Coordinates of C-alpha atoms in Angstrom, one line a residue:
M1 CA 8.5 4.8 46.4
N2 CA 8.4 2.4 43.4
G3 CA 12.2 2.0 42.4
A4 CA 11.2 2.5 38.7
S5 CA 9.6 5.8 39.1
I6 CA 11.3 9.1 38.4
T7 CA 12.6 10.7 41.4
I8 CA 11.0 14.2 42.0
G9 CA 13.7 16.2 43.9
P10 CA 15.9 19.3 43.9
T11 CA 18.1 17.9 41.0
L12 CA 15.2 17.3 38.5
F13 CA 14.5 20.9 37.4
P14 CA 18.4 21.6 36.9
V15 CA 18.7 18.5 34.8
L16 CA 15.6 19.4 32.7
A17 CA 17.2 23.0 32.1
A18 CA 20.4 21.6 31.1
L19 CA 19.0 19.1 28.6
T20 CA 16.9 22.1 27.3
L21 CA 19.8 24.3 27.0
L22 CA 21.9 21.7 25.5
A23 CA 19.3 21.1 22.7
A24 CA 18.9 24.7 22.2
T25 CA 22.6 25.5 22.1
V26 CA 23.2 22.5 19.4
F27 CA 20.2 23.6 17.4
G28 CA 21.3 27.2 17.2
L29 CA 25.0 26.7 16.8
T30 CA 24.4 24.2 13.9
R31 CA 22.0 26.6 12.2
L32 CA 19.3 24.0 12.1
G33 CA 16.9 26.6 13.4
S34 CA 16.4 29.0 16.3
G35 CA 17.4 27.8 19.7
A36 CA 14.6 29.7 21.1
A37 CA 12.0 27.5 19.6
V38 CA 13.6 24.6 21.5
V39 CA 13.5 26.6 24.8
R40 CA 9.8 27.8 24.2
A41 CA 8.7 24.0 23.4
A42 CA 10.3 22.9 26.7
A43 CA 8.8 25.7 28.7
R44 CA 5.4 24.9 27.1
A45 CA 5.5 21.3 28.0
V46 CA 6.4 22.1 31.6
L47 CA 3.3 24.4 32.0
Q48 CA 1.0 22.1 30.1
L49 CA 2.0 19.0 31.7
G50 CA 1.9 20.7 35.2
A51 CA -1.6 21.9 34.4
V52 CA -2.8 18.5 33.1
S53 CA -1.2 16.8 36.3
L54 CA -3.3 19.0 38.5
I55 CA -6.6 18.4 36.6
I56 CA -6.4 14.9 35.3
L57 CA -8.0 13.3 38.4
T58 CA -10.9 15.7 37.9
V59 CA -11.1 15.1 34.2
L60 CA -11.4 11.4 34.8
E61 CA -14.1 11.5 37.1
S62 CA -16.9 11.6 34.4
W63 CA -17.4 10.9 30.8
W64 CA -18.4 14.5 30.2
S65 CA -15.2 15.9 31.2
T66 CA -13.3 13.1 29.6
S67 CA -15.0 13.8 26.3
A68 CA -14.5 17.5 26.6
F69 CA -10.7 17.0 27.3
I70 CA -10.6 14.8 24.2
A71 CA -12.2 17.4 22.1
V72 CA -9.6 20.0 23.2
M73 CA -6.8 17.7 22.2
Y74 CA -8.5 17.2 18.9
V75 CA -8.8 21.1 18.4
V76 CA -5.3 21.8 19.4
A77 CA -4.0 18.9 17.2
S78 CA -5.8 20.1 14.2
L79 CA -4.8 23.9 14.8
T80 CA -1.1 22.9 15.3
S81 CA -1.1 20.6 12.1
A82 CA -2.6 23.4 10.1
R83 CA -0.2 26.0 11.3
R84 CA 2.7 23.7 10.3
I85 CA 1.2 22.9 6.9
S86 CA -0.2 26.2 5.7
S87 CA -1.6 28.5 8.5
A88 CA -4.1 28.4 11.5
R89 CA -7.0 29.3 9.3
A90 CA -6.8 25.8 7.7
G91 CA -7.5 24.3 11.0
W92 CA -10.9 22.8 10.0
V93 CA -9.1 21.3 7.0
A94 CA -6.5 19.6 8.9
A95 CA -9.0 18.4 11.5
L96 CA -10.5 16.2 8.6
P97 CA -7.7 13.8 8.3
I98 CA -7.0 13.6 11.9
G99 CA -10.6 12.7 12.6
L100 CA -10.8 10.2 9.9
G101 CA -7.9 8.4 11.2
V102 CA -8.8 8.4 14.9
L103 CA -12.5 7.9 14.9
P104 CA -12.7 4.5 13.1
A105 CA -9.6 3.0 15.0
L106 CA -10.9 4.2 18.5
G107 CA -14.3 3.2 17.6
L108 CA -13.1 -0.4 16.7
L109 CA -11.0 -0.7 19.9
L110 CA -14.1 0.1 21.9
A111 CA -16.7 -1.9 20.0
S112 CA -14.4 -5.1 20.3
R113 CA -13.8 -4.4 23.8
S114 CA -10.1 -4.5 23.1
L115 CA -10.0 -1.3 24.9
P116 CA -11.7 -1.0 28.3
A117 CA -14.7 1.6 28.0
T118 CA -13.4 3.6 30.9
P119 CA -12.3 7.3 31.0
L120 CA -8.9 6.0 32.4
A121 CA -8.2 3.7 29.3
V122 CA -9.9 5.9 26.7
L123 CA -8.2 9.2 27.4
P124 CA -4.6 8.3 27.1
T125 CA -5.4 6.1 24.2
A126 CA -7.3 8.9 22.3
G127 CA -4.3 11.2 23.1
I128 CA -1.8 8.8 21.6
L129 CA -3.9 8.4 18.4
I130 CA -4.6 12.0 18.0
G131 CA -0.9 12.8 18.5
G132 CA 0.1 10.2 15.8
A133 CA -2.6 11.5 13.3
M134 CA -1.4 15.1 13.8
T135 CA 2.3 14.2 13.1
A136 CA 1.3 12.1 10.0
T137 CA -1.0 15.0 8.6
T138 CA 1.7 17.3 9.3
L139 CA 4.5 15.5 7.7
A140 CA 2.4 14.5 4.6
G141 CA 1.0 17.9 4.3
R142 CA 4.4 19.7 4.4
R143 CA 6.1 17.2 2.3
S144 CA 3.4 17.0 -0.5
L145 CA 3.2 20.8 -0.8
D146 CA 7.0 21.2 -0.8
E147 CA 7.2 18.6 -3.6
L148 CA 4.6 20.4 -5.6
H149 CA 6.4 23.7 -5.2
A150 CA 9.7 22.2 -6.1
R151 CA 8.4 20.0 -9.0
H152 CA 6.0 22.3 -10.5
G153 CA 7.3 21.4 -14.0
E154 CA 6.3 17.8 -13.5
Y155 CA 2.9 18.9 -12.6
E156 CA 2.7 20.9 -15.7
A157 CA 3.9 18.1 -17.7
G158 CA 1.1 15.9 -16.3
L159 CA -1.5 18.3 -17.6
A160 CA 0.3 18.6 -21.0
L161 CA -0.1 14.8 -21.3
G162 CA -3.8 14.9 -20.5
F163 CA -3.9 14.2 -16.8
G164 CA -6.5 15.9 -14.9
R165 CA -5.4 18.5 -12.2
R166 CA -6.0 15.9 -9.3
D167 CA -4.2 13.1 -11.1
A168 CA -1.4 15.4 -12.0
V169 CA -0.9 16.5 -8.4
L170 CA -1.1 12.8 -7.1
E171 CA 1.6 11.8 -9.5
V172 CA 4.0 14.3 -7.8
C173 CA 2.9 14.1 -4.1
R174 CA 1.9 10.5 -3.4
E175 CA 5.4 9.0 -2.9
P176 CA 6.7 12.0 -0.8
A177 CA 3.6 11.9 1.4
G178 CA 4.0 8.1 2.0
Q179 CA 7.3 9.0 3.7
A180 CA 5.3 10.3 6.6
L181 CA 4.5 6.9 7.7
V182 CA 8.3 5.9 8.0
P183 CA 8.5 6.8 11.6
A184 CA 5.6 4.8 12.6
L185 CA 6.7 1.8 10.5
D186 CA 10.2 2.0 12.3
Q187 CA 8.8 2.2 15.6
T188 CA 6.5 -0.8 15.0
R189 CA 9.4 -2.8 13.5
T190 CA 12.0 -2.1 16.2
V191 CA 9.7 -2.2 19.2
G192 CA 11.1 -4.3 22.2
L193 CA 14.5 -4.2 20.2
V194 CA 15.5 -0.6 20.1
T195 CA 12.6 1.0 22.2
L196 CA 10.2 0.3 25.0
P197 CA 7.4 2.8 24.1
G198 CA 5.4 4.5 26.5
A199 CA 2.2 2.3 26.5
F200 CA 4.4 -0.7 27.6
V201 CA 6.2 0.9 30.2
G202 CA 3.1 2.7 31.7
V203 CA 1.2 -0.6 31.8
L204 CA 4.2 -2.4 33.4
L205 CA 4.6 0.5 36.1
G206 CA 0.9 0.1 36.7
G207 CA 1.4 -3.5 38.0
A208 CA 0.4 -5.5 34.9
S209 CA 2.5 -8.5 33.8
P210 CA 5.1 -8.0 31.1
V211 CA 2.6 -10.0 28.6
Q212 CA -0.3 -7.8 29.3
A213 CA 2.2 -4.7 28.9
G214 CA 3.4 -6.2 25.5
V215 CA -0.2 -6.8 24.4
T216 CA -1.3 -3.3 25.1
Q217 CA 1.6 -1.8 23.2
L218 CA 1.0 -4.0 20.3
L219 CA -2.6 -2.8 20.1
I220 CA -1.6 0.8 20.2
L221 CA 1.2 0.3 17.6
V222 CA -1.0 -1.3 15.2
A223 CA -3.8 1.1 15.8
L224 CA -1.2 4.0 15.1
L225 CA -0.3 2.3 11.8
A226 CA -4.1 2.5 10.7
V227 CA -4.8 6.0 12.1
E228 CA -1.7 7.5 10.3
T229 CA -2.1 5.6 7.0
I230 CA -5.8 7.0 7.0
A231 CA -4.5 10.4 8.0
I232 CA -1.9 10.6 5.2
A233 CA -4.3 9.4 2.6
A234 CA -6.9 11.9 3.5
T235 CA -4.3 14.7 3.6
V236 CA -3.0 13.9 0.1
E237 CA -6.5 13.7 -1.3
L238 CA -7.4 17.1 0.2
I239 CA -4.2 18.6 -1.4
A240 CA -5.0 16.9 -4.8
R241 CA -8.4 18.6 -4.7
G242 CA -7.1 22.1 -3.7
V243 CA -8.9 21.9 -0.3
L244 CA -5.6 22.2 1.5
R245 CA -3.0 24.3 0.1
R246 CA -0.6 27.2 0.8
D247 CA -1.2 30.7 -0.5
P248 CA 0.1 31.7 -2.8
S249 CA 0.1 28.5 -4.7
P250 CA 1.9 28.0 -8.1
I251 CA -0.7 25.8 -9.2
G252 CA -3.7 27.6 -8.4
R253 CA -6.8 26.0 -7.0
I254 CA -6.6 22.4 -7.8
G255 CA -9.7 20.3 -8.9
P256 CA -11.1 18.3 -11.7
R257 CA -10.9 20.0 -14.9

């Protein structure tokens, strides 16, 4: 067994259970939220990763199954983001910024041959990019709509000054939405100093040289910056145009007056 691999043995699941219980207890006792949410998330991770581990080799046997699996990831990411921002009914709206961020970045990686056009390379890369776009869309959407509710007076003041509804919304939510890029920026700034992200470790464990692992991780991090920036910008625009919103909304349906 590779000395860098996680040991699968009788102590693994008790350790996972203990960590989950620790997180749930702290989350609940400090009133940050429901500890049950932590337990449910961990349980879902176990079930989902278990299922993926069983089917992933079959999925990677053809482009058809790989493409279908990526499509499933995309749909789940869109519904998850929509549910966090507004409701699952807005899934098709959340799908727009996620797709607008992922498609050009993944297309450029493949067209330039920086990423090998093989299911084994494309599937995990697509998953990383979709996950990053989902997180950025969720954070930008939630922060923007929270600000619009909290700073409704500033929105009204913008209208009074002659701003169009779209411009008045953008004045309120541009800066808060931009904060959604902070995690990606911090991860990129501190890579190699604070963290060794998954792509680096995975490529290294796969037998590649540290230089190859570093280049792979750099490519992923920069691609994520592009993906998340586009997703955030698209999310803000959808909110400014009233396409993505919460009901009831204190500003009604937003659009050019």
